[in-house]
């Protein structure tokens, strides 16, 4: 990230407006490399900045793994609330660039959702070129025939309203009405529409993994930062 002016840095990390940042500087609350700094125009290394003696909160950006609970929407529009972003601290919600989800899950889908303010990462991981495998667990209102495995694997299923067929997808039957589906793309409501195309309605849907990442024992509604190893695996 290119060097930012001190007032811009504080406001982009969600601390305050640029105007308030200038007041904080005048009041002597900000130091850079151990010395009080009053000039809003300097462009310090974020790691050297302290506010009231405290280091900046994730100045290099956020990359979070959330276990999305049911009933929350992946949107920044308060009218569509409750929102997944309501789970985050207010300062993170005030960052610019905004913390946003890498792809979306429906309101009534639970599971693994990545949140970040690294805009470039959002573009890269949601690009159709990237083909990140994502595993979904679904339960349905009708028995699932083993013939569906070939139907989904063939890469010929055309969803209602689409011109291009879905890419080949791996279906694993877990029970009469329960299955795991691995997708490498992310069309709108894709899992629900794929099952609907074969005559079954999805009753519950949960995303268990995104590329190399899984939820482990993260509780619904909880989030954590990615470990350096997970970040490297995601970028590989
Ligand atoms: N497919 C769906 O139908 N819904 C989701 O939330 C994700 C994939």
Coordinates of C-alpha atoms and ligand atoms in Angstrom, one line a residue:
X1 CA 0.0 0.0 0.0
X2 CA 1.4 3.4 -0.9
X3 CA 2.4 5.8 2.0
X4 CA -0.5 7.7 3.4
X5 CA -0.6 11.1 5.1
X6 CA -1.0 10.7 8.9
X7 CA -4.5 12.3 8.9
X8 CA -5.6 10.1 6.0
X9 CA -4.0 7.0 7.7
X10 CA -6.0 7.5 10.9
X11 CA -9.2 8.1 9.1
X12 CA -8.8 5.2 6.7
X13 CA -8.2 2.8 9.7
X14 CA -11.5 3.9 11.1
X15 CA -10.3 5.9 14.1
X16 CA -11.9 9.3 13.2
X17 CA -12.5 11.8 10.5
X18 CA -9.5 13.6 8.9
X19 CA -10.6 16.7 10.7
X20 CA -10.6 15.0 14.0
X21 CA -7.2 13.5 13.2
X22 CA -5.8 17.0 12.9
X23 CA -7.3 17.8 16.3
X24 CA -5.8 14.6 17.8
X25 CA -2.4 15.7 16.3
X26 CA -2.6 19.2 17.7
X27 CA -3.5 17.7 21.1
X28 CA -0.2 15.7 21.1
X29 CA -1.9 12.3 21.1
X30 CA 0.0 10.9 18.1
X31 CA 3.7 9.9 18.1
X32 CA 5.9 8.6 15.3
X33 CA 8.9 6.5 16.2
X34 CA 8.7 7.7 19.8
X35 CA 8.3 11.5 19.1
X36 CA 5.1 13.5 19.3
X37 CA 4.1 14.4 15.7
X38 CA 1.8 17.4 14.9
X39 CA 2.1 17.5 11.1
X40 CA -0.9 15.8 9.4
X41 CA 1.0 15.7 6.1
X42 CA 3.9 13.4 7.1
X43 CA 3.8 9.9 5.6
X44 CA 5.2 7.7 8.4
X45 CA 5.6 3.9 8.4
X46 CA 2.3 2.8 10.0
X47 CA 4.2 0.4 12.3
X48 CA 5.9 3.5 13.9
X49 CA 2.7 5.3 14.8
X50 CA 1.2 5.3 18.3
X51 CA -2.1 6.8 19.4
X52 CA -2.1 7.6 23.1
X53 CA 0.8 5.2 23.2
X54 CA -1.0 2.4 21.5
X55 CA 0.0 0.9 18.1
X56 CA -2.4 1.2 15.2
X57 CA -5.0 -1.5 14.8
X58 CA -4.1 -3.7 11.8
X59 CA -2.5 -1.0 9.7
X60 CA -1.6 -3.5 7.0
X61 CA -5.2 -4.7 6.5
X62 CA -7.6 -7.3 7.8
X63 CA -8.2 -10.8 6.5
X64 CA -10.8 -12.7 8.6
X65 CA -12.4 -16.1 8.5
X66 CA -16.0 -15.9 9.8
X67 CA -18.4 -18.7 10.5
X68 CA -21.4 -17.0 9.2
X69 CA -24.5 -17.7 11.2
X70 CA -27.9 -18.1 9.5
X71 CA -30.0 -14.9 9.2
X72 CA -27.3 -12.4 8.4
X73 CA -26.9 -10.7 5.0
X74 CA -23.7 -10.2 3.1
X75 CA -24.4 -6.5 2.3
X76 CA -23.3 -3.1 3.5
X77 CA -26.9 -1.8 3.1
X78 CA -28.4 -1.3 6.6
X79 CA -31.9 -1.7 5.1
X80 CA -31.0 -5.3 4.4
X81 CA -29.9 -5.9 8.0
X82 CA -29.0 -7.7 10.2
X83 CA -25.6 -7.8 8.3
X84 CA -22.5 -9.9 8.6
X85 CA -20.6 -6.7 9.2
X86 CA -22.6 -6.1 12.4
X87 CA -20.4 -8.8 13.9
X88 CA -17.3 -6.7 13.6
X89 CA -16.0 -3.9 15.9
X90 CA -17.2 -0.4 14.9
X91 CA -13.7 0.8 14.1
X92 CA -13.3 -2.1 11.5
X93 CA -16.7 -1.2 10.0
X94 CA -15.4 2.4 9.5
X95 CA -12.3 1.5 7.5
X96 CA -11.7 2.7 4.0
X97 CA -11.3 0.6 1.9
X98 CA -14.3 -1.1 3.4
X99 CA -14.1 -4.6 4.9
X100 CA -16.1 -6.7 2.5
X101 CA -16.8 -10.4 1.9
X102 CA -14.9 -12.4 -0.7
X103 CA -18.0 -13.6 -2.5
X104 CA -21.3 -13.9 -0.7
X105 CA -23.4 -16.4 1.1
X106 CA -27.2 -16.2 1.1
X107 CA -28.9 -14.9 4.2
X108 CA -30.1 -18.5 4.9
X109 CA -26.7 -20.1 4.2
X110 CA -24.2 -20.6 7.1
X111 CA -20.5 -21.3 7.1
X112 CA -17.1 -20.2 5.9
X113 CA -16.9 -16.6 4.7
X114 CA -13.8 -14.5 4.2
X115 CA -13.8 -10.8 5.0
X116 CA -11.1 -8.4 4.0
X117 CA -10.2 -4.8 3.2
X118 CA -7.6 -6.0 0.6
X119 CA -9.5 -5.0 -2.5
X120 CA -7.1 -6.7 -4.8
X121 CA -7.6 -10.1 -3.0
X122 CA -11.4 -9.8 -3.3
X123 CA -11.0 -9.3 -7.1
X124 CA -8.5 -12.1 -7.5
X125 CA -10.3 -14.7 -5.4
X126 CA -13.8 -14.0 -6.9
X127 CA -12.5 -13.9 -10.5
X128 CA -13.8 -16.8 -12.6
X129 CA -10.2 -17.4 -13.7
X130 CA -9.2 -18.3 -10.2
X131 CA -11.4 -21.4 -9.8
X132 CA -11.2 -21.8 -6.0
X133 CA -12.9 -25.0 -4.9
X134 CA -15.6 -24.4 -2.3
X135 CA -17.3 -27.3 -0.5
X136 CA -21.0 -27.0 0.5
X137 CA -23.2 -29.3 2.6
X138 CA -26.8 -29.4 1.6
X139 CA -29.9 -31.1 2.8
X140 CA -32.9 -31.5 0.5
X141 CA -36.6 -32.1 0.5
X142 CA -36.3 -35.1 -1.8
X143 CA -34.2 -38.2 -2.1
X144 CA -31.0 -37.7 -4.1
X145 CA -30.4 -40.2 -6.9
X146 CA -26.8 -41.4 -7.4
X147 CA -27.3 -40.5 -11.1
X148 CA -26.9 -36.8 -9.9
X149 CA -23.2 -37.4 -9.4
X150 CA -22.8 -37.8 -13.2
X151 CA -25.2 -35.0 -14.0
X152 CA -23.3 -32.5 -11.9
X153 CA -19.9 -33.8 -13.0
X154 CA -20.7 -33.6 -16.7
X155 CA -20.5 -29.8 -16.9
X156 CA -23.6 -29.6 -19.0
X157 CA -26.2 -28.5 -16.5
X158 CA -27.7 -25.1 -17.7
X159 CA -29.4 -23.2 -14.9
X160 CA -32.6 -21.3 -15.4
X161 CA -31.8 -17.9 -17.0
X162 CA -28.2 -18.8 -17.9
X163 CA -26.6 -19.4 -21.3
X164 CA -23.4 -21.1 -20.1
X165 CA -23.5 -24.5 -18.4
X166 CA -22.2 -24.9 -14.9
X167 CA -18.6 -26.1 -14.7
X168 CA -18.2 -29.7 -13.6
X169 CA -19.0 -30.1 -9.9
X170 CA -18.2 -33.0 -7.6
X171 CA -21.2 -34.4 -5.7
X172 CA -20.7 -36.8 -2.8
X173 CA -23.9 -38.3 -1.3
X174 CA -23.8 -38.4 2.5
X175 CA -27.4 -39.7 3.0
X176 CA -30.7 -40.1 1.2
X177 CA -31.3 -36.3 1.4
X178 CA -27.9 -35.0 2.3
X179 CA -24.9 -34.3 0.1
X180 CA -21.6 -32.4 -0.3
X181 CA -21.1 -30.4 -3.5
X182 CA -17.7 -28.9 -4.6
X183 CA -17.9 -25.9 -6.9
X184 CA -15.1 -24.0 -8.6
X185 CA -17.3 -21.1 -9.5
X186 CA -19.9 -18.9 -7.8
X187 CA -23.0 -18.2 -9.8
X188 CA -25.9 -16.5 -8.0
X189 CA -27.6 -19.0 -5.6
X190 CA -25.7 -21.7 -7.5
X191 CA -26.1 -24.7 -5.2
X192 CA -29.8 -24.1 -4.6
X193 CA -30.4 -23.6 -8.4
X194 CA -28.4 -26.7 -9.3
X195 CA -30.5 -28.9 -7.0
X196 CA -33.6 -27.1 -8.2
X197 CA -32.7 -28.0 -11.8
X198 CA -32.9 -31.7 -10.8
X199 CA -36.2 -31.3 -8.9
X200 CA -34.9 -31.0 -5.3
X201 CA -35.3 -28.0 -3.0
X202 CA -32.3 -27.2 -0.7
X203 CA -33.5 -27.0 2.9
X204 CA -30.3 -26.2 4.6
X205 CA -27.0 -25.1 3.2
X206 CA -23.6 -24.7 4.8
X207 CA -20.2 -23.8 3.3
X208 CA -17.6 -26.1 4.9
X209 CA -14.5 -24.9 3.1
X210 CA -13.0 -22.3 0.8
X211 CA -9.9 -23.4 -1.1
X212 CA -7.5 -24.7 1.6
X213 CA -9.4 -23.1 4.5
X214 CA -11.8 -24.9 6.8
X215 CA -13.8 -23.7 9.9
X216 CA -12.3 -26.0 12.4
X217 CA -14.0 -25.5 15.7
X218 CA -14.9 -21.8 15.1
X219 CA -18.4 -21.2 16.6
X220 CA -21.2 -19.7 14.4
X221 CA -20.9 -15.9 14.6
X222 CA -17.2 -16.1 15.6
X223 CA -14.3 -15.0 13.4
X224 CA -10.5 -15.1 13.5
X225 CA -7.6 -13.8 11.5
X226 CA -6.0 -16.1 9.0
X227 CA -2.6 -17.6 10.1
X228 CA 0.4 -16.7 7.9
X229 CA 0.4 -20.3 6.6
X230 CA -3.3 -20.0 5.6
X231 CA -2.6 -16.7 3.9
X232 CA 0.3 -18.2 2.0
X233 CA -1.9 -21.2 1.0
X234 CA -4.7 -18.9 -0.2
X235 CA -2.3 -16.9 -2.4
X236 CA -0.6 -20.0 -3.8
Ligands
LIG1 N1 -25.0 -21.4 -3.4 C1 -26.2 -21.0 -3.0 O1 -27.2 -21.3 -3.5 N2 -26.2 -20.1 -1.9 C2 -25.1 -19.7 -1.3 O2 -25.1 -19.0 -0.3 C3 -23.8 -20.2 -1.8 C4 -23.8 -21.0 -2.9

